[in-house]
């Protein structure tokens, strides 16, 4: 009898694990029972339906993905259908234009300004209704956040606040300048999972027992 | 500081995880650090190795110099205030930098009290040698902790000692029955509620970076493997033969700390590291880690 290898369809969401808020995204994906993986090397991309580029410092992340050859790997998997979501610094990496700097991946036609609000003293929380993403008002956390200044024709604006755009998407890419992973809401993680063709197991929009320290179970010293 | 502001401050430190924070003394160095992939810079007039050599009273840096560095980079800017010098901290907050390091590298301004950090909106990072010291700083409002190590020596031994001490004490707390926590807290000067939190979390309730004496990519990877969330490199970069190259190498080694092949590649051909100091050769009154309590 010949055993034919079964080619599994991609069913994982990866979180780029070079620097920044990696554990926080893993925690949210866990809550939705979405299988996830930390992504550090080219071999980690196998089977990814989606990739999250976390918040962190975009200059550091851009440098690391370039020198370790991950830029080409990301672009190659994107062309094969892998969806990508960038939060904060991740959104900067995905933008076609970065004010005053070179772009990195250039996968969504937006113009973005790094650190658009000022210093840490200008970091803030807000809340907003984003009908495309959830029927509930969502908490938003902005930490030294960038501002999306312009979007191209192919880009769908999900949230506009005052003079800037805070969330947008095209077919393959989602960008948010705020951090859903730093709130108790899993609405954006659900939305991205569905964009990747995956089905989250949990129905909840908000994790009732979420706290700002919930991510730490992924980074314990002793257990 | 309200609890939401504190949460935002702790969360900024979370975004620095896996990164390298570099000491810089001018705009040119700040740009080298940013280009190399630093997640933040620490702006100061003299790196710890020079403070150690020149002696005298080390104070907060000239705000004009800090302001110039702030203008030159888009990554977060930190600066140091003396232990207990809450007015230096007020000035740094008015300058709107991103993080204050209440640091033993500067000469303490108060030998009894650290700054009451809860009265500020700006976040603070503080040094610690053990779990008690870390938890006391957190109780005072610190949003981030770092090991003290022994700054300006290029010798990682003290940072290792401090991290191992914290880890050992965390393991003890996690494993002990809850009725023993009171005595353990008393013996180690740990605020009781924070001890319970550490016991539940199996780690400090804020981000904990390594600092004090790191000089090579391997030093950074060592501290990461010991469980630090990221690293500070002070004199280690700009006191070395080729700062830009060493800065890039330490960034790589910190990101791939668990991959010896990548740390090896990062360690090749960096030129001379900063000159190192044997801790035993330093007169006891010049040990910086002994400052603060």
Coordinates of C-alpha atoms in Angstrom, one line a residue:
Chain A
X1 CA 0.0 0.0 0.0
X2 CA 1.3 3.4 -0.9
X3 CA 0.9 6.1 1.7
X4 CA 0.4 9.4 0.2
X5 CA 1.7 12.4 2.2
X6 CA -1.1 14.7 3.2
X7 CA -0.2 18.3 2.6
X8 CA -1.7 20.1 5.6
X9 CA -3.2 23.4 4.8
X10 CA -1.6 26.3 6.8
X11 CA -3.3 26.5 10.2
X12 CA -0.9 28.5 12.4
X13 CA -0.3 32.1 13.1
X14 CA 3.3 33.0 13.7
X15 CA 4.6 35.9 15.8
X16 CA 7.9 37.4 14.7
X17 CA 10.1 36.8 17.7
X18 CA 13.1 39.1 17.4
X19 CA 12.3 42.0 19.7
X20 CA 9.2 43.6 21.2
X21 CA 5.8 42.5 22.4
X22 CA 5.8 38.8 21.4
X23 CA 4.4 37.1 24.5
X24 CA 1.4 39.5 24.5
X25 CA 0.3 38.3 21.1
X26 CA 0.9 34.6 21.9
X27 CA -1.3 35.1 25.0
X28 CA -4.2 36.5 22.9
X29 CA -4.0 33.8 20.2
X30 CA -4.0 31.2 23.0
X31 CA -7.3 32.6 24.3
X32 CA -8.8 32.1 20.9
X33 CA -7.3 28.6 20.8
X34 CA -5.5 29.6 17.6
X35 CA -2.3 27.5 17.2
X36 CA 0.7 29.8 17.2
X37 CA 4.4 29.7 16.9
X38 CA 7.3 32.0 17.6
X39 CA 9.1 32.8 14.3
X40 CA 12.8 33.5 14.3
X41 CA 14.2 31.6 11.3
X42 CA 13.3 30.8 7.7
X43 CA 12.2 27.3 8.7
X44 CA 9.6 28.6 11.2
X45 CA 7.5 29.9 8.3
X46 CA 6.3 26.5 7.2
X47 CA 2.6 26.1 7.7
X48 CA 1.9 29.8 8.6
X49 CA -1.5 31.1 7.5
X50 CA -0.6 34.4 9.1
X51 CA 2.3 36.4 10.6
X52 CA 2.1 39.0 13.3
X53 CA 4.8 41.7 13.3
X54 CA 4.6 42.9 17.0
X55 CA 5.2 46.2 18.5
X56 CA 8.8 47.0 19.5
X57 CA 11.3 49.4 17.9
X58 CA 10.9 49.5 14.1
X59 CA 14.5 50.5 13.4
X60 CA 15.7 47.4 15.4
X61 CA 13.2 45.0 13.8
X62 CA 14.0 46.3 10.3
X63 CA 17.7 45.9 10.8
X64 CA 17.3 42.3 12.2
X65 CA 15.0 41.1 9.5
X66 CA 17.2 42.5 6.8
X67 CA 20.6 41.2 8.0
X68 CA 19.2 37.8 8.8
X69 CA 17.6 37.4 5.4
X70 CA 14.0 37.2 6.8
X71 CA 12.8 40.1 4.6
X72 CA 12.9 37.9 1.5
X73 CA 11.4 35.0 3.3
X74 CA 8.5 37.2 4.5
X75 CA 7.9 38.6 1.0
X76 CA 8.0 35.1 -0.5
X77 CA 5.5 33.7 1.9
X78 CA 3.3 36.7 1.5
X79 CA 3.2 36.1 -2.3
X80 CA 2.1 32.5 -1.5
X81 CA -0.8 33.8 0.5
X82 CA 0.4 34.3 4.1
X83 CA -1.5 37.3 5.6
X84 CA 0.4 39.8 7.8
X85 CA -0.7 42.0 10.7
X86 CA 1.6 44.7 12.0
X87 CA 0.9 46.4 15.3
X88 CA 2.7 49.8 16.0
X89 CA 6.3 49.1 14.9
X90 CA 5.0 46.2 12.8
X91 CA 2.8 48.7 10.9
X92 CA 5.8 50.8 10.1
X93 CA 7.6 47.8 8.7
X94 CA 4.7 47.1 6.4
X95 CA 4.2 50.6 5.1
X96 CA 5.1 51.6 1.6
X97 CA 6.2 55.1 2.7
X98 CA 7.8 56.0 6.1
X99 CA 8.1 59.8 6.6
X100 CA 11.8 60.7 6.2
X101 CA 13.0 57.1 6.0
X102 CA 13.3 54.2 3.7
X103 CA 10.4 51.7 3.8
X104 CA 11.1 48.1 4.8
X105 CA 8.6 45.5 3.5
X106 CA 6.4 48.0 1.6
X107 CA 3.3 45.7 1.5
X108 CA 0.5 48.3 2.1
X109 CA 0.0 51.6 0.3
X110 CA 0.1 53.9 3.3
X111 CA 2.3 56.8 4.4
X112 CA 3.2 56.5 8.1
X113 CA 5.0 58.8 10.5
X114 CA 7.1 57.2 13.3
X115 CA 6.5 58.3 16.8
X116 CA 3.7 60.6 15.7
X117 CA 2.5 61.8 19.1
X118 CA 5.7 62.7 21.1
X119 CA 7.3 61.1 24.1
X120 CA 6.1 58.5 26.5
X121 CA 4.2 61.2 28.4
X122 CA 2.0 61.5 25.3
X123 CA 1.1 57.7 25.3
X124 CA -2.6 57.2 25.9
X125 CA -5.6 54.9 26.0
X126 CA -8.8 55.5 24.1
X127 CA -11.8 53.5 22.9
X128 CA -13.6 53.3 19.7
X129 CA -16.2 51.6 17.6
X130 CA -14.8 49.8 14.6
X131 CA -17.8 48.2 12.9
X132 CA -15.8 46.0 10.5
X133 CA -14.0 44.4 13.4
X134 CA -16.4 44.1 16.2
X135 CA -19.9 45.1 17.3
X136 CA -18.5 46.2 20.7
X137 CA -16.6 49.4 21.6
X138 CA -12.9 48.4 21.7
X139 CA -10.2 49.6 24.1
X140 CA -7.2 51.1 22.3
X141 CA -3.7 51.5 23.7
X142 CA -1.3 53.9 22.0
X143 CA 2.4 53.7 23.1
X144 CA 4.7 56.2 21.3
X145 CA 2.5 55.3 18.4
X146 CA 3.0 56.1 14.8
X147 CA 0.4 58.0 12.7
X148 CA -0.9 56.8 9.3
X149 CA -1.1 60.1 7.3
X150 CA -2.4 58.8 3.9
X151 CA -3.7 55.7 2.4
X152 CA -3.8 54.6 -1.3
X153 CA -6.8 53.6 -3.3
X154 CA -6.5 49.8 -2.6
X155 CA -6.5 50.4 1.1
X156 CA -9.6 50.2 3.3
X157 CA -9.5 52.6 6.3
X158 CA -10.8 50.8 9.4
X159 CA -10.4 53.6 11.9
X160 CA -9.8 57.3 11.5
X161 CA -9.3 59.6 14.6
X162 CA -8.9 63.3 14.3
X163 CA -6.2 64.0 11.6
X164 CA -4.8 60.5 11.3
X165 CA -5.7 56.9 10.5
X166 CA -5.2 54.3 13.2
X167 CA -6.1 51.1 11.5
X168 CA -6.3 50.0 7.8
X169 CA -6.1 47.0 5.6
X170 CA -5.7 45.6 2.1
X171 CA -6.3 42.0 1.0
X172 CA -3.2 40.6 2.5
X173 CA -2.2 43.1 5.2
X174 CA -3.7 44.6 8.4
X175 CA -2.1 47.5 10.2
X176 CA -3.0 49.0 13.6
X177 CA -0.9 51.8 15.2
X178 CA -2.3 50.8 18.6
X179 CA -1.8 47.6 20.6
X180 CA -4.9 45.3 20.9
X181 CA -2.5 42.8 22.6
X182 CA -2.1 45.2 25.5
X183 CA -5.8 45.2 26.2
X184 CA -8.3 42.5 27.3
X185 CA -9.9 42.6 23.8
X186 CA -9.4 39.8 21.4
X187 CA -11.5 41.3 18.7
X188 CA -8.6 42.2 16.4
X189 CA -6.9 38.8 16.9
X190 CA -10.2 37.2 15.9
X191 CA -10.5 39.5 12.9
X192 CA -7.0 38.7 11.8
X193 CA -7.5 34.9 12.3
X194 CA -10.5 35.0 10.1
X195 CA -8.6 37.0 7.5
X196 CA -6.1 34.1 7.6
X197 CA -9.0 31.7 7.0
X198 CA -8.8 30.2 10.5
X199 CA -11.7 29.7 12.9
X200 CA -11.2 30.9 16.5
X201 CA -12.7 28.5 19.0
X202 CA -13.8 31.1 21.6
X203 CA -16.7 33.4 21.0
X204 CA -15.7 36.0 23.6
X205 CA -14.8 39.5 22.4
X206 CA -13.2 40.4 25.8
X207 CA -11.1 38.1 28.0
X208 CA -12.8 38.6 31.3
X209 CA -9.8 37.5 33.4
X210 CA -7.2 39.3 31.4
X211 CA -4.8 41.5 33.3
X212 CA -1.7 43.6 32.3
X213 CA 0.4 40.7 33.7
X214 CA -1.3 37.9 31.8
X215 CA 1.5 37.7 29.2
X216 CA 4.0 36.7 31.9
X217 CA 2.9 33.1 31.9
X218 CA 5.0 32.9 28.7
X219 CA 8.0 34.4 30.4
X220 CA 8.3 32.8 33.8
X221 CA 11.6 32.3 35.7
X222 CA 10.3 29.6 38.0
X223 CA 7.2 27.4 37.9
Chain B
X1 CA 0.4 58.7 38.7
X2 CA -2.9 57.0 38.1
X3 CA -3.0 53.3 37.5
X4 CA -3.7 53.7 33.8
X5 CA -0.5 55.8 33.4
X6 CA 1.5 53.2 35.3
X7 CA 0.1 50.5 33.1
X8 CA 1.2 52.4 30.0
X9 CA 4.7 52.9 31.5
X10 CA 5.1 49.2 32.3
X11 CA 3.8 48.4 28.8
X12 CA 6.4 50.7 27.1
X13 CA 9.1 48.6 28.9
X14 CA 7.4 45.5 27.5
X15 CA 7.9 46.8 24.0
X16 CA 11.6 47.1 24.7
X17 CA 11.9 43.3 25.5
X18 CA 14.6 41.5 23.6
X19 CA 16.3 44.7 22.8
X20 CA 19.5 46.6 23.7
X21 CA 19.6 50.0 25.5
X22 CA 22.8 51.8 24.9
X23 CA 24.7 54.6 26.8
X24 CA 25.5 57.6 24.6
X25 CA 27.2 60.9 25.3
X26 CA 26.5 62.9 22.2
X27 CA 24.3 63.1 19.1
X28 CA 26.8 61.2 16.9
X29 CA 26.9 58.3 19.3
X30 CA 23.1 58.4 19.6
X31 CA 22.8 58.0 15.8
X32 CA 25.3 55.2 15.7
X33 CA 23.2 53.4 18.4
X34 CA 19.9 54.0 16.6
X35 CA 21.4 52.8 13.3
X36 CA 22.8 49.7 15.0
X37 CA 19.3 48.7 16.2
X38 CA 19.2 50.0 19.8
X39 CA 15.7 50.0 21.2
X40 CA 16.5 53.1 23.4
X41 CA 19.4 55.2 24.3
X42 CA 20.6 56.4 27.7
X43 CA 21.8 60.0 27.4
X44 CA 24.6 60.9 29.8
X45 CA 27.7 63.2 29.9
X46 CA 30.1 60.5 30.9
X47 CA 29.8 56.7 30.6
X48 CA 30.3 54.8 33.9
X49 CA 33.9 53.8 33.0
X50 CA 34.8 57.5 32.9
X51 CA 32.8 58.4 36.0
X52 CA 34.8 55.6 37.8
X53 CA 38.1 56.9 36.5
X54 CA 37.5 60.6 37.1
X55 CA 35.8 60.3 40.5
X56 CA 34.1 63.3 42.2
X57 CA 30.4 63.8 42.4
X58 CA 28.4 62.5 39.3
X59 CA 25.2 64.4 38.8
X60 CA 22.3 64.5 36.2
X61 CA 23.7 65.4 32.8
X62 CA 23.3 68.9 31.2
X63 CA 19.6 69.0 30.1
X64 CA 20.7 70.8 26.9
X65 CA 22.8 67.8 25.9
X66 CA 19.9 65.4 26.7
X67 CA 17.5 67.6 24.6
X68 CA 19.9 67.5 21.6
X69 CA 20.0 63.7 21.7
X70 CA 16.2 63.6 22.1
X71 CA 15.9 65.7 18.9
X72 CA 18.4 63.5 17.0
X73 CA 16.7 60.1 17.4
X74 CA 13.2 58.7 17.2
X75 CA 13.8 55.8 19.6
X76 CA 13.0 56.3 23.3
X77 CA 15.5 58.4 25.3
X78 CA 16.3 57.7 28.9
X79 CA 18.4 59.7 31.3
X80 CA 19.8 59.2 34.8
X81 CA 18.8 61.0 38.0
X82 CA 20.7 60.6 41.3
X83 CA 19.1 58.2 43.8
X84 CA 16.7 60.2 45.9
X85 CA 17.1 63.4 43.8
X86 CA 13.5 64.0 43.0
X87 CA 14.1 67.5 41.6
X88 CA 16.5 66.1 39.0
X89 CA 13.7 63.7 38.2
X90 CA 11.2 66.6 37.9
X91 CA 13.5 68.3 35.4
X92 CA 13.8 65.2 33.3
X93 CA 10.1 64.8 33.3
X94 CA 9.7 68.5 32.3
X95 CA 12.2 67.8 29.5
X96 CA 9.7 65.1 28.3
X97 CA 12.2 62.3 27.8
X98 CA 10.8 58.8 27.8
X99 CA 12.2 57.0 30.9
X100 CA 14.2 58.0 34.0
X101 CA 16.9 55.7 35.4
X102 CA 17.2 56.4 39.2
X103 CA 20.8 55.2 39.1
X104 CA 23.6 54.2 41.5
X105 CA 26.1 55.2 38.7
X106 CA 25.5 58.8 39.8
X107 CA 26.4 59.9 43.3
X108 CA 23.3 59.4 45.6
X109 CA 21.6 62.6 46.7
X110 CA 19.9 60.9 49.6
X111 CA 21.2 58.1 51.7
X112 CA 17.9 57.2 53.3
X113 CA 15.2 57.6 50.6
X114 CA 14.8 56.7 47.0
X115 CA 12.5 58.9 44.9
X116 CA 8.7 58.4 45.4
X117 CA 8.1 57.5 41.8
X118 CA 4.3 57.3 42.3
X119 CA 4.1 61.1 42.2
X120 CA 5.5 61.2 38.6
X121 CA 3.8 60.5 35.2
X122 CA 7.1 59.6 33.6
X123 CA 8.3 56.0 34.0
X124 CA 11.3 55.0 36.1
X125 CA 13.8 52.1 35.8
X126 CA 15.8 51.2 39.0
X127 CA 18.7 48.9 39.7
X128 CA 18.5 45.9 42.0
X129 CA 20.9 43.2 43.4
X130 CA 18.3 40.9 44.7
X131 CA 14.6 40.3 44.9
X132 CA 14.0 42.4 47.9
X133 CA 15.6 45.5 46.4
X134 CA 13.7 44.9 43.1
X135 CA 10.4 44.6 44.9
X136 CA 11.0 47.7 47.1
X137 CA 11.7 49.8 44.0
X138 CA 8.5 48.4 42.4
X139 CA 6.6 49.4 45.6
X140 CA 8.0 52.9 45.2
X141 CA 6.6 53.0 41.6
X142 CA 9.4 51.7 39.3
X143 CA 7.9 50.5 36.0
X144 CA 11.0 48.5 35.1
X145 CA 13.9 46.9 36.9
X146 CA 17.5 46.2 35.9
X147 CA 20.3 44.3 37.6
X148 CA 22.8 46.7 39.1
X149 CA 25.8 44.7 38.0
X150 CA 29.0 46.8 38.4
X151 CA 28.8 49.6 35.9
X152 CA 31.9 50.7 34.1
X153 CA 34.0 47.6 34.7
X154 CA 33.4 45.6 31.5
X155 CA 33.1 42.7 33.9
X156 CA 29.8 40.8 33.8
X157 CA 30.3 38.9 37.0
X158 CA 28.2 41.2 39.2
X159 CA 25.3 41.3 36.8
X160 CA 25.3 37.5 36.7
X161 CA 25.4 37.4 40.6
X162 CA 22.4 39.8 40.8
X163 CA 20.3 37.9 38.2
X164 CA 21.1 34.5 39.8
X165 CA 20.2 35.8 43.2
X166 CA 16.9 37.2 42.0
X167 CA 16.1 33.9 40.2
X168 CA 17.0 31.8 43.2
X169 CA 14.8 33.9 45.5
X170 CA 11.9 33.8 42.9
X171 CA 12.2 30.0 42.8
X172 CA 12.2 29.8 46.6
X173 CA 9.1 31.9 46.8
X174 CA 7.3 29.9 44.1
X175 CA 8.0 26.7 45.9
X176 CA 7.2 27.6 49.5
X177 CA 3.9 27.2 51.1
X178 CA 2.0 30.5 51.5
X179 CA 2.4 30.6 55.3
X180 CA 6.2 30.9 54.8
X181 CA 5.9 34.0 52.6
X182 CA 5.5 36.3 55.6
X183 CA 8.8 35.3 57.2
X184 CA 10.6 35.2 53.8
X185 CA 9.3 38.7 53.0
X186 CA 10.5 40.0 56.4
X187 CA 13.9 38.4 56.1
X188 CA 14.4 39.8 52.5
X189 CA 12.7 43.2 52.9
X190 CA 10.1 42.3 50.3
X191 CA 6.7 44.1 50.6
X192 CA 4.3 41.2 51.3
X193 CA 1.7 41.9 48.5
X194 CA 4.5 42.1 45.9
X195 CA 6.0 38.8 47.3
X196 CA 2.6 37.1 46.7
X197 CA 2.5 38.6 43.2
X198 CA 6.0 37.2 42.4
X199 CA 5.0 33.8 43.8
X200 CA 1.9 33.7 41.5
X201 CA 3.8 35.0 38.4
X202 CA 7.0 33.1 38.8
X203 CA 8.9 36.3 38.0
X204 CA 9.1 40.0 38.7
X205 CA 5.8 41.8 37.9
X206 CA 7.6 44.2 35.6
X207 CA 10.2 43.8 32.8
X208 CA 13.7 43.0 34.1
X209 CA 16.8 43.9 32.1
X210 CA 20.5 43.1 32.6
X211 CA 22.9 46.0 33.3
X212 CA 26.3 46.6 34.7
X213 CA 29.5 45.3 33.1
X214 CA 28.2 43.8 29.8
X215 CA 30.9 44.2 27.1
X216 CA 30.5 41.4 24.5
X217 CA 27.7 39.7 22.4
X218 CA 28.3 36.6 24.5
X219 CA 27.7 38.6 27.7
X220 CA 24.4 39.8 26.3
X221 CA 23.3 36.3 25.3
X222 CA 24.4 35.0 28.8
X223 CA 22.2 37.4 30.6
X224 CA 19.3 36.7 28.2
X225 CA 19.7 32.9 28.8
X226 CA 19.6 33.6 32.6
X227 CA 16.1 35.0 32.0
X228 CA 16.6 38.8 31.5
X229 CA 14.0 40.4 29.3
X230 CA 16.6 42.6 27.5
X231 CA 20.0 44.3 28.2
X232 CA 21.6 47.7 28.9
X233 CA 25.1 48.2 27.6
X234 CA 26.9 51.2 29.1
X235 CA 30.6 51.7 28.6
X236 CA 30.9 48.4 26.7
X237 CA 30.1 49.9 23.3
X238 CA 31.6 53.3 23.0
X239 CA 34.8 52.3 25.0
X240 CA 35.5 49.5 22.5
X241 CA 37.7 49.7 19.4
X242 CA 34.8 49.7 16.9
X243 CA 31.6 50.9 18.6
X244 CA 29.3 50.7 15.5
X245 CA 30.3 47.1 14.8
X246 CA 30.1 46.0 18.4
X247 CA 26.7 47.7 18.8
X248 CA 25.3 45.8 15.8
X249 CA 26.8 42.5 17.1
X250 CA 25.3 42.9 20.6
X251 CA 21.8 43.6 19.0
X252 CA 22.1 40.4 17.0
X253 CA 23.3 38.3 19.9
X254 CA 20.5 39.6 22.1
X255 CA 17.8 38.7 19.5
X256 CA 19.2 35.3 18.8
X257 CA 20.6 34.6 22.4
X258 CA 19.6 30.9 22.2
X259 CA 21.3 30.3 18.9
X260 CA 25.1 29.7 19.5
X261 CA 25.8 29.7 15.7
X262 CA 24.4 33.3 15.4
X263 CA 26.0 34.5 18.5
X264 CA 29.3 33.1 17.3
X265 CA 29.0 34.9 13.9
X266 CA 28.2 38.1 15.8
X267 CA 31.3 37.7 17.9
X268 CA 33.8 37.5 15.0
X269 CA 36.3 40.2 14.4
X270 CA 34.9 42.9 16.6
X271 CA 38.4 44.3 17.6
X272 CA 39.3 45.1 21.2
X273 CA 36.5 45.1 23.8
X274 CA 36.6 47.8 26.5
X275 CA 39.4 47.3 29.1
X276 CA 38.0 45.3 32.0
X277 CA 38.3 45.6 35.7
X278 CA 38.7 42.9 38.3
X279 CA 36.0 43.5 41.0
X280 CA 38.5 42.6 43.8
X281 CA 40.8 45.4 42.6
X282 CA 38.2 48.1 43.2
X283 CA 38.3 49.7 46.6
X284 CA 35.1 48.9 48.5
X285 CA 34.0 52.6 48.7
X286 CA 34.1 52.7 44.9
X287 CA 31.7 49.8 44.4
X288 CA 28.6 51.4 42.7
X289 CA 26.2 48.5 43.4
X290 CA 26.4 49.2 47.1
X291 CA 24.6 52.5 46.6
X292 CA 20.8 52.4 47.2
X293 CA 19.1 50.0 49.6

